Structures are given as structure tokens and as C-alpha cells.
PDB file of C-alpha atoms and ligand atoms in Angstrom:
ATOM      1  CA  MET A 149       0.035   0.009   0.005  1.00 95.00           C
ATOM      2  CA  LYS A 150       0.997   3.600  -0.373  1.00 97.00           C
ATOM      3  CA  ILE A 151       0.381   5.229   3.004  1.00 97.00           C
ATOM      4  CA  ALA A 152       0.520   8.930   3.956  1.00 98.00           C
ATOM      5  CA  VAL A 153       1.438   9.945   7.479  1.00 98.00           C
ATOM      6  CA  LEU A 154       0.131  13.427   8.231  1.00 98.00           C
ATOM      7  CA  SER A 155       2.612  14.747  10.790  1.00 97.00           C
ATOM      8  CA  ARG A 156       4.313  18.004  11.520  1.00 95.00           C
ATOM      9  CA  ASN A 157       7.582  16.416  12.333  1.00 94.00           C
ATOM     10  CA  PRO A 158       9.104  13.179  10.911  1.00 95.00           C
ATOM     11  CA  ARG A 159      11.445  12.933  13.841  1.00 96.00           C
ATOM     12  CA  LEU A 160       8.764  12.397  16.416  1.00 96.00           C
ATOM     13  CA  TYR A 161       8.817   8.912  17.940  1.00 97.00           C
ATOM     14  CA  SER A 162       5.346   8.009  16.848  1.00 98.00           C
ATOM     15  CA  THR A 163       5.896   9.225  13.312  1.00 98.00           C
ATOM     16  CA  ARG A 164       9.173   7.392  12.999  1.00 98.00           C
ATOM     17  CA  ARG A 165       7.745   4.168  14.347  1.00 98.00           C
ATOM     18  CA  LEU A 166       4.705   4.268  11.987  1.00 98.00           C
ATOM     19  CA  VAL A 167       6.972   4.722   9.015  1.00 98.00           C
ATOM     20  CA  GLU A 168       9.333   2.051  10.162  1.00 98.00           C
ATOM     21  CA  ALA A 169       6.528  -0.450  10.798  1.00 98.00           C
ATOM     22  CA  GLY A 170       4.916   0.288   7.418  1.00 98.00           C
ATOM     23  CA  GLN A 171       8.201  -0.095   5.524  1.00 98.00           C
ATOM     24  CA  GLN A 172       8.950  -3.356   7.402  1.00 98.00           C
ATOM     25  CA  ARG A 173       5.697  -4.693   6.144  1.00 98.00           C
ATOM     26  CA  GLY A 174       6.492  -3.677   2.549  1.00 98.00           C
ATOM     27  CA  HIS A 175       4.477  -0.477   2.275  1.00 98.00           C
ATOM     28  CA  GLU A 176       5.465   2.846   0.791  1.00 98.00           C
ATOM     29  CA  MET A 177       5.266   5.402   3.612  1.00 98.00           C
ATOM     30  CA  VAL A 178       5.225   9.135   2.883  1.00 98.00           C
ATOM     31  CA  VAL A 179       5.347  11.673   5.732  1.00 98.00           C
ATOM     32  CA  ILE A 180       3.413  14.834   4.855  1.00 97.00           C
ATOM     33  CA  ASP A 181       3.745  18.021   6.957  1.00 97.00           C
ATOM     34  CA  THR A 182       0.092  18.739   7.579  1.00 95.00           C
ATOM     35  CA  LEU A 183       0.494  22.537   7.473  1.00 94.00           C
ATOM     36  CA  ARG A 184       2.294  22.395   4.094  1.00 94.00           C
ATOM     37  CA  ALA A 185      -0.469  20.570   2.305  1.00 94.00           C
ATOM     38  CA  TYR A 186      -2.745  22.820   0.337  1.00 93.00           C
ATOM     39  CA  MET A 187      -5.890  22.165  -1.495  1.00 90.00           C
ATOM     40  CA  ASN A 188      -8.100  22.949  -4.434  1.00 86.00           C
ATOM     41  CA  ILE A 189     -11.515  22.624  -2.996  1.00 81.00           C
ATOM     42  CA  ALA A 190     -13.566  24.034  -5.904  1.00 78.00           C
ATOM     43  CA  SER A 191     -12.356  21.536  -8.461  1.00 72.00           C
ATOM     44  CA  HIS A 192     -14.542  18.521  -9.426  1.00 81.00           C
ATOM     45  CA  LYS A 193     -11.535  16.381  -8.747  1.00 84.00           C
ATOM     46  CA  PRO A 194     -10.518  17.193  -5.103  1.00 86.00           C
ATOM     47  CA  GLN A 195      -6.815  17.729  -5.075  1.00 91.00           C
ATOM     48  CA  ILE A 196      -4.082  18.108  -2.514  1.00 94.00           C
ATOM     49  CA  HIS A 197      -0.866  19.736  -3.441  1.00 94.00           C
ATOM     50  CA  TYR A 198       2.420  19.474  -1.547  1.00 95.00           C
ATOM     51  CA  ARG A 199       5.634  21.296  -2.281  1.00 93.00           C
ATOM     52  CA  GLY A 200       4.485  22.160  -5.778  1.00 93.00           C
ATOM     53  CA  LYS A 201       3.149  18.728  -6.795  1.00 94.00           C
ATOM     54  CA  PRO A 202      -0.214  16.957  -6.462  1.00 93.00           C
ATOM     55  CA  LEU A 203      -0.461  14.084  -3.995  1.00 94.00           C
ATOM     56  CA  GLU A 204      -1.763  11.068  -5.657  1.00 92.00           C
ATOM     57  CA  GLY A 205      -2.124   7.342  -5.535  1.00 94.00           C
ATOM     58  CA  PHE A 206      -2.562   6.924  -1.745  1.00 96.00           C
ATOM     59  CA  ASP A 207      -4.401   3.951  -0.399  1.00 95.00           C
ATOM     60  CA  ALA A 208      -4.560   5.078   3.249  1.00 97.00           C
ATOM     61  CA  VAL A 209      -3.681   8.043   5.461  1.00 97.00           C
ATOM     62  CA  ILE A 210      -2.593   8.088   9.090  1.00 98.00           C
ATOM     63  CA  PRO A 211      -3.472  11.396  10.677  1.00 98.00           C
ATOM     64  CA  ARG A 212      -1.190  12.424  13.533  1.00 97.00           C
ATOM     65  CA  ILE A 213      -2.817  15.787  14.104  1.00 95.00           C
ATOM     66  CA  GLY A 214      -1.712  17.769  17.147  1.00 91.00           C
ATOM     67  CA  ALA A 215      -4.300  19.661  19.129  1.00 89.00           C
ATOM     68  CA  SER A 216      -3.083  22.991  18.005  1.00 89.00           C
ATOM     69  CA  VAL A 217      -3.625  22.172  14.381  1.00 93.00           C
ATOM     70  CA  THR A 218      -6.883  20.386  14.606  1.00 94.00           C
ATOM     71  CA  PHE A 219      -8.774  22.770  12.404  1.00 94.00           C
ATOM     72  CA  TYR A 220      -6.386  22.822   9.430  1.00 96.00           C
ATOM     73  CA  GLY A 221      -5.389  19.241   9.913  1.00 97.00           C
ATOM     74  CA  CYS A 222      -8.979  17.931   9.731  1.00 97.00           C
ATOM     75  CA  ALA A 223      -9.502  19.958   6.545  1.00 96.00           C
ATOM     76  CA  VAL A 224      -6.480  18.273   4.983  1.00 96.00           C
ATOM     77  CA  LEU A 225      -7.616  14.875   6.133  1.00 97.00           C
ATOM     78  CA  ARG A 226     -11.170  15.507   4.747  1.00 95.00           C
ATOM     79  CA  GLN A 227      -9.613  16.299   1.350  1.00 94.00           C
ATOM     80  CA  PHE A 228      -7.947  12.864   1.405  1.00 95.00           C
ATOM     81  CA  GLU A 229     -11.292  11.303   2.339  1.00 94.00           C
ATOM     82  CA  MET A 230     -13.023  13.108  -0.549  1.00 92.00           C
ATOM     83  CA  GLN A 231     -10.417  11.435  -2.856  1.00 91.00           C
ATOM     84  CA  GLY A 232     -11.504   8.104  -1.361  1.00 92.00           C
ATOM     85  CA  VAL A 233      -8.265   7.562   0.553  1.00 95.00           C
ATOM     86  CA  PHE A 234      -8.931   5.452   3.703  1.00 96.00           C
ATOM     87  CA  PRO A 235      -8.152   7.379   6.930  1.00 97.00           C
ATOM     88  CA  LEU A 236      -6.982   5.482  10.023  1.00 98.00           C
ATOM     89  CA  ASN A 237      -9.258   7.821  11.905  1.00 97.00           C
ATOM     90  CA  GLU A 238     -11.851   9.946  10.077  1.00 97.00           C
ATOM     91  CA  SER A 239     -11.831  13.646  10.258  1.00 97.00           C
ATOM     92  CA  VAL A 240     -15.329  13.804  11.748  1.00 96.00           C
ATOM     93  CA  ALA A 241     -14.269  11.467  14.572  1.00 97.00           C
ATOM     94  CA  ILE A 242     -11.158  13.481  15.254  1.00 97.00           C
ATOM     95  CA  SER A 243     -13.104  16.766  15.480  1.00 96.00           C
ATOM     96  CA  ARG A 244     -15.650  15.108  17.697  1.00 95.00           C
ATOM     97  CA  SER A 245     -13.060  13.903  20.148  1.00 95.00           C
ATOM     98  CA  ARG A 246     -11.209  17.193  20.175  1.00 94.00           C
ATOM     99  CA  ASP A 247     -14.180  19.053  21.487  1.00 92.00           C
ATOM    100  CA  LYS A 248     -14.069  17.906  25.106  1.00 91.00           C
ATOM    101  CA  LEU A 249     -17.639  18.808  26.065  1.00 92.00           C
ATOM    102  CA  ARG A 250     -19.100  17.351  22.912  1.00 94.00           C
ATOM    103  CA  ALA A 251     -17.030  14.174  23.499  1.00 96.00           C
ATOM    104  CA  LEU A 252     -18.345  13.770  27.050  1.00 96.00           C
ATOM    105  CA  GLN A 253     -21.906  14.479  26.009  1.00 96.00           C
ATOM    106  CA  LEU A 254     -21.721  11.768  23.348  1.00 96.00           C
ATOM    107  CA  LEU A 255     -20.184   9.313  25.830  1.00 97.00           C
ATOM    108  CA  SER A 256     -22.797  10.058  28.451  1.00 97.00           C
ATOM    109  CA  ARG A 257     -25.613   9.585  25.949  1.00 96.00           C
ATOM    110  CA  LYS A 258     -24.318   6.054  25.319  1.00 96.00           C
ATOM    111  CA  GLY A 259     -24.158   5.344  29.017  1.00 96.00           C
ATOM    112  CA  ILE A 260     -20.434   5.269  29.397  1.00 98.00           C
ATOM    113  CA  GLY A 261     -19.209   5.920  32.982  1.00 98.00           C
ATOM    114  CA  LEU A 262     -17.865   9.451  33.345  1.00 98.00           C
ATOM    115  CA  PRO A 263     -16.800  11.578  36.331  1.00 97.00           C
ATOM    116  CA  VAL A 264     -19.708  13.915  37.237  1.00 96.00           C
ATOM    117  CA  THR A 265     -18.944  16.942  35.088  1.00 96.00           C
ATOM    118  CA  GLY A 266     -20.398  20.387  34.833  1.00 94.00           C
ATOM    119  CA  PHE A 267     -19.765  23.465  32.758  1.00 90.00           C
ATOM    120  CA  ALA A 268     -21.014  26.991  32.773  1.00 86.00           C
ATOM    121  CA  HIS A 269     -20.299  30.254  31.074  1.00 86.00           C
ATOM    122  CA  SER A 270     -21.412  32.991  33.422  1.00 86.00           C
ATOM    123  CA  PRO A 271     -19.551  33.687  36.700  1.00 83.00           C
ATOM    124  CA  ASP A 272     -23.005  34.157  38.310  1.00 88.00           C
ATOM    125  CA  ASP A 273     -23.707  30.473  38.086  1.00 89.00           C
ATOM    126  CA  ILE A 274     -20.542  29.289  39.785  1.00 91.00           C
ATOM    127  CA  PRO A 275     -21.931  28.490  43.257  1.00 91.00           C
ATOM    128  CA  ASP A 276     -24.767  26.432  41.823  1.00 92.00           C
ATOM    129  CA  LEU A 277     -22.352  24.680  39.326  1.00 93.00           C
ATOM    130  CA  ILE A 278     -20.112  23.619  42.240  1.00 95.00           C
ATOM    131  CA  GLN A 279     -23.210  22.363  44.054  1.00 94.00           C
ATOM    132  CA  MET A 280     -24.259  20.418  41.010  1.00 93.00           C
ATOM    133  CA  VAL A 281     -21.128  18.372  40.709  1.00 94.00           C
ATOM    134  CA  GLY A 282     -21.155  17.561  44.439  1.00 95.00           C
ATOM    135  CA  GLY A 283     -19.024  20.281  45.985  1.00 95.00           C
ATOM    136  CA  ALA A 284     -15.262  20.394  46.827  1.00 95.00           C
ATOM    137  CA  PRO A 285     -12.825  18.815  46.334  1.00 97.00           C
ATOM    138  CA  LEU A 286     -13.100  19.427  42.639  1.00 96.00           C
ATOM    139  CA  VAL A 287     -11.010  19.234  39.533  1.00 96.00           C
ATOM    140  CA  ILE A 288     -11.276  22.274  37.292  1.00 96.00           C
ATOM    141  CA  LYS A 289     -10.067  21.906  33.684  1.00 94.00           C
ATOM    142  CA  VAL A 290      -9.413  24.434  30.990  1.00 91.00           C
ATOM    143  CA  LEU A 291     -11.025  23.037  27.903  1.00 88.00           C
ATOM    144  CA  GLU A 292      -8.031  23.959  25.659  1.00 83.00           C
ATOM    145  CA  GLY A 293      -5.467  22.449  27.864  1.00 76.00           C
ATOM    146  CA  THR A 294      -3.247  19.419  27.096  1.00 75.00           C
ATOM    147  CA  GLN A 295      -0.656  17.401  29.034  1.00 79.00           C
ATOM    148  CA  GLY A 296      -2.279  18.275  32.334  1.00 80.00           C
ATOM    149  CA  MET A 297      -1.801  21.956  31.851  1.00 84.00           C
ATOM    150  CA  GLY A 298      -4.811  23.916  33.119  1.00 89.00           C
ATOM    151  CA  VAL A 299      -5.977  21.036  35.318  1.00 94.00           C
ATOM    152  CA  VAL A 300      -6.376  22.149  38.887  1.00 95.00           C
ATOM    153  CA  LEU A 301      -7.453  20.428  42.071  1.00 97.00           C
ATOM    154  CA  ALA A 302      -9.421  22.742  44.326  1.00 97.00           C
ATOM    155  CA  GLU A 303      -9.712  21.276  47.763  1.00 96.00           C
ATOM    156  CA  THR A 304     -12.223  23.650  49.206  1.00 96.00           C
ATOM    157  CA  GLN A 305     -15.343  25.459  48.043  1.00 94.00           C
ATOM    158  CA  LYS A 306     -13.540  28.896  48.407  1.00 95.00           C
ATOM    159  CA  ALA A 307     -10.574  27.689  46.373  1.00 96.00           C
ATOM    160  CA  ALA A 308     -12.912  26.216  43.675  1.00 95.00           C
ATOM    161  CA  GLU A 309     -14.833  29.498  43.465  1.00 94.00           C
ATOM    162  CA  SER A 310     -11.737  31.664  43.002  1.00 94.00           C
ATOM    163  CA  VAL A 311     -10.067  29.363  40.497  1.00 94.00           C
ATOM    164  CA  ILE A 312     -13.255  29.149  38.447  1.00 93.00           C
ATOM    165  CA  GLU A 313     -13.707  32.893  38.629  1.00 91.00           C
ATOM    166  CA  ALA A 314     -10.098  33.434  37.576  1.00 92.00           C
ATOM    167  CA  PHE A 315     -10.352  31.253  34.596  1.00 92.00           C
ATOM    168  CA  LEU A 316     -13.710  32.664  33.424  1.00 90.00           C
ATOM    169  CA  GLY A 317     -12.250  36.112  33.898  1.00 89.00           C
ATOM    170  CA  LEU A 318      -9.501  35.178  31.572  1.00 90.00           C
ATOM    171  CA  LYS A 319     -12.146  34.080  29.053  1.00 90.00           C
ATOM    172  CA  GLN A 320     -11.058  30.478  29.318  1.00 89.00           C
ATOM    173  CA  ASP A 321     -13.742  27.846  28.836  1.00 90.00           C
ATOM    174  CA  ILE A 322     -13.651  25.341  31.672  1.00 92.00           C
ATOM    175  CA  MET A 323     -15.298  22.228  33.024  1.00 94.00           C
ATOM    176  CA  VAL A 324     -15.702  21.336  36.592  1.00 95.00           C
ATOM    177  CA  GLN A 325     -15.369  17.682  37.601  1.00 96.00           C
ATOM    178  CA  GLU A 326     -15.872  15.496  40.693  1.00 96.00           C
ATOM    179  CA  TYR A 327     -12.480  14.532  42.049  1.00 97.00           C
ATOM    180  CA  ILE A 328     -11.911  10.789  41.959  1.00 97.00           C
ATOM    181  CA  LYS A 329      -9.785  10.526  45.028  1.00 96.00           C
ATOM    182  CA  GLU A 330      -9.682   6.739  45.096  1.00 97.00           C
ATOM    183  CA  ALA A 331      -7.852   6.710  41.764  1.00 97.00           C
ATOM    184  CA  GLY A 332      -4.826   7.631  43.910  1.00 96.00           C
ATOM    185  CA  GLY A 333      -3.179   9.804  41.351  1.00 96.00           C
ATOM    186  CA  ALA A 334      -3.236   7.080  38.700  1.00 97.00           C
ATOM    187  CA  ASP A 335      -5.057   6.510  35.453  1.00 97.00           C
ATOM    188  CA  ILE A 336      -5.062   3.838  32.869  1.00 98.00           C
ATOM    189  CA  ARG A 337      -4.326   4.377  29.181  1.00 98.00           C
ATOM    190  CA  CYS A 338      -6.061   1.784  27.057  1.00 98.00           C
ATOM    191  CA  PHE A 339      -4.805   1.698  23.482  1.00 98.00           C
ATOM    192  CA  VAL A 340      -7.622   0.646  21.221  1.00 98.00           C
ATOM    193  CA  VAL A 341      -7.106  -0.602  17.634  1.00 98.00           C
ATOM    194  CA  GLY A 342     -10.285  -1.681  15.911  1.00 96.00           C
ATOM    195  CA  ASP A 343     -12.427  -3.397  18.501  1.00 95.00           C
ATOM    196  CA  LYS A 344      -9.713  -4.446  20.829  1.00 98.00           C
ATOM    197  CA  VAL A 345      -7.575  -2.941  23.553  1.00 98.00           C
ATOM    198  CA  ILE A 346      -4.175  -4.060  22.192  1.00 98.00           C
ATOM    199  CA  ALA A 347      -2.057  -2.530  25.012  1.00 98.00           C
ATOM    200  CA  ALA A 348      -2.650  -0.844  28.356  1.00 98.00           C
ATOM    201  CA  MET A 349      -0.526   0.911  30.859  1.00 98.00           C
ATOM    202  CA  LYS A 350      -0.992   2.544  34.220  1.00 98.00           C
ATOM    203  CA  ARG A 351       0.350   6.070  34.776  1.00 97.00           C
ATOM    204  CA  GLN A 352       1.089   7.078  38.361  1.00 98.00           C
ATOM    205  CA  ALA A 353       1.576  10.698  39.417  1.00 97.00           C
ATOM    206  CA  LYS A 354       4.670  11.586  41.269  1.00 95.00           C
ATOM    207  CA  PRO A 355       4.174  12.008  45.071  1.00 94.00           C
ATOM    208  CA  GLY A 356       2.288  15.113  45.992  1.00 92.00           C
ATOM    209  CA  GLU A 357       0.768  15.423  42.492  1.00 94.00           C
ATOM    210  CA  PHE A 358      -2.684  14.193  41.369  1.00 94.00           C
ATOM    211  CA  ARG A 359      -2.070  14.473  37.641  1.00 95.00           C
ATOM    212  CA  SER A 360      -0.468  11.359  36.193  1.00 95.00           C
ATOM    213  CA  ASN A 361       0.708  12.853  32.911  1.00 91.00           C
ATOM    214  CA  LEU A 362       4.168  11.474  31.979  1.00 86.00           C
ATOM    215  CA  HIS A 363       5.057  15.118  30.969  1.00 84.00           C
ATOM    216  CA  ARG A 364       4.492  16.042  34.617  1.00 88.00           C
ATOM    217  CA  GLY A 365       6.759  13.481  36.073  1.00 91.00           C
ATOM    218  CA  GLY A 366       4.267  10.620  36.104  1.00 94.00           C
ATOM    219  CA  THR A 367       5.669   7.019  35.702  1.00 97.00           C
ATOM    220  CA  ALA A 368       4.195   4.300  33.547  1.00 97.00           C
ATOM    221  CA  SER A 369       3.921   0.629  34.343  1.00 98.00           C
ATOM    222  CA  LEU A 370       2.324  -2.495  32.963  1.00 97.00           C
ATOM    223  CA  ILE A 371      -1.215  -3.263  34.205  1.00 97.00           C
ATOM    224  CA  LYS A 372      -3.742  -5.929  33.713  1.00 97.00           C
ATOM    225  CA  ILE A 373      -7.080  -4.333  33.088  1.00 98.00           C
ATOM    226  CA  THR A 374     -10.460  -5.907  33.967  1.00 98.00           C
ATOM    227  CA  PRO A 375     -12.957  -7.121  31.404  1.00 98.00           C
ATOM    228  CA  GLU A 376     -15.163  -4.126  32.353  1.00 98.00           C
ATOM    229  CA  GLU A 377     -12.326  -1.702  31.670  1.00 98.00           C
ATOM    230  CA  ARG A 378     -11.666  -3.364  28.420  1.00 98.00           C
ATOM    231  CA  SER A 379     -15.162  -3.139  27.222  1.00 98.00           C
ATOM    232  CA  THR A 380     -15.521   0.436  28.392  1.00 98.00           C
ATOM    233  CA  ALA A 381     -12.464   1.535  26.419  1.00 98.00           C
ATOM    234  CA  VAL A 382     -13.631  -0.269  23.241  1.00 98.00           C
ATOM    235  CA  ARG A 383     -17.127   1.247  23.589  1.00 98.00           C
ATOM    236  CA  ALA A 384     -15.794   4.711  24.185  1.00 98.00           C
ATOM    237  CA  ALA A 385     -13.633   4.538  21.051  1.00 98.00           C
ATOM    238  CA  ARG A 386     -16.621   3.246  19.027  1.00 97.00           C
ATOM    239  CA  VAL A 387     -18.900   6.023  20.269  1.00 97.00           C
ATOM    240  CA  MET A 388     -16.437   8.566  19.066  1.00 97.00           C
ATOM    241  CA  GLY A 389     -16.106   6.715  15.770  1.00 96.00           C
ATOM    242  CA  LEU A 390     -12.360   6.283  16.233  1.00 97.00           C
ATOM    243  CA  ASN A 391     -10.600   3.176  14.833  1.00 97.00           C
ATOM    244  CA  VAL A 392      -7.509   3.932  16.883  1.00 98.00           C
ATOM    245  CA  ALA A 393      -7.772   5.771  20.254  1.00 98.00           C
ATOM    246  CA  GLY A 394      -6.126   6.171  23.548  1.00 98.00           C
ATOM    247  CA  VAL A 395      -8.829   5.954  26.088  1.00 98.00           C
ATOM    248  CA  ASP A 396      -7.902   7.300  29.540  1.00 97.00           C
ATOM    249  CA  ILE A 397      -9.747   5.709  32.431  1.00 98.00           C
ATOM    250  CA  LEU A 398      -9.925   6.456  36.177  1.00 98.00           C
ATOM    251  CA  ARG A 399     -10.566   3.485  38.498  1.00 98.00           C
ATOM    252  CA  SER A 400     -13.362   4.641  40.803  1.00 98.00           C
ATOM    253  CA  ASN A 401     -15.295   2.954  43.551  1.00 97.00           C
ATOM    254  CA  HIS A 402     -18.211   2.693  41.123  1.00 94.00           C
ATOM    255  CA  GLY A 403     -16.271   1.241  38.175  1.00 97.00           C
ATOM    256  CA  PRO A 404     -14.198   2.590  35.307  1.00 98.00           C
ATOM    257  CA  LEU A 405     -14.787   6.221  34.406  1.00 98.00           C
ATOM    258  CA  VAL A 406     -13.622   7.594  31.024  1.00 98.00           C
ATOM    259  CA  MET A 407     -11.781  10.860  31.263  1.00 97.00           C
ATOM    260  CA  GLU A 408     -10.740  11.353  27.686  1.00 95.00           C
ATOM    261  CA  VAL A 409     -10.671   9.669  24.320  1.00 97.00           C
ATOM    262  CA  ASN A 410      -7.517  10.724  22.398  1.00 96.00           C
ATOM    263  CA  SER A 411      -7.516  10.443  18.644  1.00 97.00           C
ATOM    264  CA  SER A 412      -3.730  10.678  18.095  1.00 96.00           C
ATOM    265  CA  PRO A 413      -2.432   8.711  21.012  1.00 97.00           C
ATOM    266  CA  GLY A 414       1.349   8.737  21.380  1.00 95.00           C
ATOM    267  CA  LEU A 415       3.250   5.462  20.794  1.00 98.00           C
ATOM    268  CA  GLU A 416       6.392   6.090  22.842  1.00 96.00           C
ATOM    269  CA  GLY A 417       5.079   5.519  26.335  1.00 95.00           C
ATOM    270  CA  ILE A 418       2.841   2.557  25.410  1.00 97.00           C
ATOM    271  CA  GLU A 419       5.431   0.752  23.304  1.00 98.00           C
ATOM    272  CA  THR A 420       8.181   1.265  25.792  1.00 97.00           C
ATOM    273  CA  THR A 421       6.072   0.214  28.765  1.00 98.00           C
ATOM    274  CA  THR A 422       4.485  -2.859  27.164  1.00 98.00           C
ATOM    275  CA  GLY A 423       7.193  -3.901  24.707  1.00 98.00           C
ATOM    276  CA  LYS A 424       4.465  -4.294  22.135  1.00 98.00           C
ATOM    277  CA  ASP A 425       4.741  -3.391  18.411  1.00 98.00           C
ATOM    278  CA  VAL A 426       1.767  -0.953  18.543  1.00 98.00           C
ATOM    279  CA  ALA A 427       2.815   0.732  15.263  1.00 98.00           C
ATOM    280  CA  GLY A 428       2.922  -2.646  13.554  1.00 98.00           C
ATOM    281  CA  MET A 429      -0.635  -3.391  14.823  1.00 98.00           C
ATOM    282  CA  ILE A 430      -1.855  -0.075  13.433  1.00 98.00           C
ATOM    283  CA  VAL A 431      -0.388  -0.831  10.004  1.00 98.00           C
ATOM    284  CA  GLN A 432      -1.962  -4.286  10.125  1.00 98.00           C
ATOM    285  CA  TYR A 433      -5.254  -2.650  10.859  1.00 97.00           C
ATOM    286  CA  LEU A 434      -4.868  -0.597   7.682  1.00 97.00           C
ATOM    287  CA  GLU A 435      -3.988  -3.706   5.716  1.00 97.00           C
ATOM    288  CA  LYS A 436      -7.182  -5.406   6.806  1.00 96.00           C
ATOM    289  CA  ASN A 437      -9.593  -2.486   6.673  1.00 93.00           C
ATOM    290  CA  GLY A 438      -8.058   0.092   4.336  1.00 87.00           C
ATOM    291  CA  GLY A 439      -8.183   0.345   0.626  1.00 71.00           C
ATOM    292  CA  PRO A 440      -9.698   2.803  -1.860  1.00 67.00           C
ATOM    293  CA  ASN A 441     -13.158   4.088  -1.209  1.00 67.00           C
ATOM    294  CA  MET A 442     -13.493   2.396   2.224  1.00 69.00           C
ATOM    295  CA  THR A 443     -14.074   5.715   4.007  1.00 68.00           C
ATOM    296  CA  ARG A 444     -17.494   5.711   5.582  1.00 68.00           C
ATOM    297  CA  THR A 445     -18.210   9.490   5.464  1.00 66.00           C
ATOM    298  CA  ARG A 446     -15.998  10.438   2.456  1.00 57.00           C
ATOM    299  CA  GLY A 447     -15.523  13.865   4.004  1.00 55.00           C
ATOM    300  CA  LYS A 448     -19.173  14.607   4.393  1.00 56.00           C
ATOM    301  CA  GLY A 449     -19.049  15.169   8.115  1.00 53.00           C
TER     302      GLY A 449
HETATM  303  P1  LIG B 480      -4.933  16.490  29.867  1.00 65.65           P
HETATM  304  O1  LIG B 480      -5.886  16.091  28.756  1.00 65.65           O
HETATM  305  O2  LIG B 480      -4.426  17.865  29.866  1.00 65.65           O
HETATM  306  O3  LIG B 480      -3.966  15.442  30.151  1.00 65.65           O
HETATM  307  P2  LIG B 480      -6.632  15.320  31.847  1.00 65.65           P
HETATM  308  O4  LIG B 480      -8.085  15.647  31.950  1.00 65.65           O
HETATM  309  O5  LIG B 480      -6.206  14.025  31.252  1.00 65.65           O
HETATM  310  O6  LIG B 480      -5.891  16.493  31.148  1.00 65.65           O
HETATM  311  O7  LIG B 480      -6.091  15.410  33.352  1.00 65.65           O
HETATM  312  C1  LIG B 480      -4.722  15.271  33.681  1.00 65.65           C
HETATM  313  C2  LIG B 480      -4.576  14.228  34.789  1.00 65.65           C
HETATM  314  O8  LIG B 480      -5.172  14.644  36.001  1.00 65.65           O
HETATM  315  C3  LIG B 480      -5.169  12.843  34.505  1.00 65.65           C
HETATM  316  O9  LIG B 480      -4.227  12.030  33.785  1.00 65.65           O
HETATM  317  C4  LIG B 480      -5.495  12.334  35.901  1.00 65.65           C
HETATM  318  O10 LIG B 480      -4.343  11.664  36.447  1.00 65.65           O
HETATM  319  C5  LIG B 480      -5.827  13.524  36.697  1.00 65.65           C
HETATM  320  N1  LIG B 480      -7.260  13.767  36.754  1.00 65.65           N
HETATM  321  C6  LIG B 480      -7.985  14.364  35.766  1.00 65.65           C
HETATM  322  N2  LIG B 480      -9.278  14.453  36.090  1.00 65.65           N
HETATM  323  C7  LIG B 480      -9.384  13.917  37.280  1.00 65.65           C
HETATM  324  C8  LIG B 480     -10.558  13.641  38.184  1.00 65.65           C
HETATM  325  N3  LIG B 480     -11.749  14.031  37.859  1.00 65.65           N
HETATM  326  N4  LIG B 480     -10.229  12.990  39.340  1.00 65.65           N
HETATM  327  C9  LIG B 480      -9.049  12.574  39.586  1.00 65.65           C
HETATM  328  N5  LIG B 480      -7.981  12.814  38.899  1.00 65.65           N
HETATM  329  C10 LIG B 480      -8.104  13.421  37.673  1.00 65.65           C
END
């Protein structure tokens, strides 16, 4: 197959591994800098150009679209879809998962366990919002945040009020979430490919920290997940319409709670921790399911 990898940087671990895994399996792998692809939308034959030439003849495309380039990245991916190129994850599914509130609303509609979560726009509604999600301690999250940035634990009602007020004052959209204390500063990353969790790891926050992000000094280790966690992760990915996803789960007293469904999950942590060839499994998925005109939405989303 001829496979495009949409990525801003060919030197990133995940990009390198996908290219390597594809080549090992006999595919032609082409890394395309997402922001350097440009398009002719008006033409009857949807085209994508790159460094002066049209991109043609691709069977599949692997989007590795960072949060900061979601808008443009999804447009480029949609153009591939309009050409009938099979995307590992479809543009509609990526946009869906990037909108954190929309994602939680969709997951809740399908009955997937979530931490009690609230959001509001007006500072006048803060006291009632805090009440609604069960009072302090609370986790407050800036919607645009990544890697644990803008995720704050407010231990008291007063602290929660001032943090929320501060964020709203800065015109930041936020959500307010019940604090899952019993998770003990750990979460579980389930790596879903197709309808299976193919690898999982536990991330543990460093002492004195509740955020388990590896970027914040968290450590990863192998974990055996329960059948309930497994099915929750697979269902969450399916609800979002993602073929490949990193589903982050908190272990609560009332079962697994989904925190986030990530559409471009990193490969480094999961491959190093589990020793599994996750990149190879992703390419295998494309071999099995990809091919011309196999896109479900064909850019219609
Ligand atoms: P980001 O997407 O920026 O990584 P997350 O929502 O994943 O932000 O939060 C970062 C970390 O904070 C999580 O990995 C988890 O360890 C911890 N965390 C987030 N929400 C909660 C919560 N409601 N209860 C307990 N811990 C949480």
C-alpha cells in the first residue's frame, strides 16, 4: 500500500515508528507536513498539493494531528477522504473527540461511565455549578489544555470558586469535575485498535501530585485491566467513531470512568512500557480495513 502519514515532524517517535512499521511490512510510507499541504476545493476532482506537486495514488492516510492544528489538519484529512483515501481515523471522529464537552456529551448519551462533570459560562452560576457536581474537592479543567496544563485540584469550596472565577475572567472555557480521590493519582491508558484494547498501561503521578501525565513526572507501568475496563475503552472509542484511540480511564469505587478519548495517542510510552509493536498493529489494521473508497463518510461530516 501507499500510506501517507500526516505529521508536522518526521522525527517524532510516533511518526518514526509508523514509518518504520509500514516499511517493514512492505508499504510505501510518505510523511506529509500537515501545514504544508494545500488544496483545491472548488475543482470537481478534489486535489491536495504538496511542495508544488499533487499528492496522488494513496491507499490510506494516518493522521497524527496535534491539538493546536486540529482545524487545518482535519480539513487536509477531509480532502484525502474526498479522494476516497482510507483514513486510520476519520476527520469527523477527530473533530468530535477534540471538542471535550461534545465528547463527554456523546459518551454520556451512550451510558459510558464518566466523572460527574459540569460546565457553565457565566460567573453568576458558579456556586450552583459547584453544588451540581457535588461540591469540593473538585477538579477544574481548561478546555483547551493538554498534558495536564490547566488542570487544577481545588480542595475547598472557596478555592474552587476563586479558581473558576479566575479562569472565566481570563475568558477560558472550563469544565468542573468531581475529584476521583480513590484513583490515587493514577489513570489507565487503554490503546484501542479496531475493536480491541491491544495494549494498556498505568500512569502514576509523582508523590504530591494528582495528575499522572508523563510530561508532569508521572511514571508508567504495565497493568492488567479488567474485562469491564476493556469493554468500556472499546465502547468509548466506538462511540467517538475512532478506529484507533487512547482511552484514559480512572478507577473509581463505582467502576471505570472515562476521562478522555484521544484520537492521536502517542506511541512512545505505550510501546516502551508494554514492549508491544503498537505501530505494527496499526499498520496491520490498515491492511485489513483500508483500501480505496472504504471511507464511511468520504469527507461529508
Ligand atoms: P490532559 O488532557 O491535559 O492530560 P486530563 O483531563 O487528562 O488533562 O487530566 C490530567 C490528569 O489529572 C489525568 O491524567 C489524571 O491523572 C488527573 N485527573 C484528571 N481528572 C481527574 C478527576 N476528575 N479525578 C481525579 N484525577 C483526575
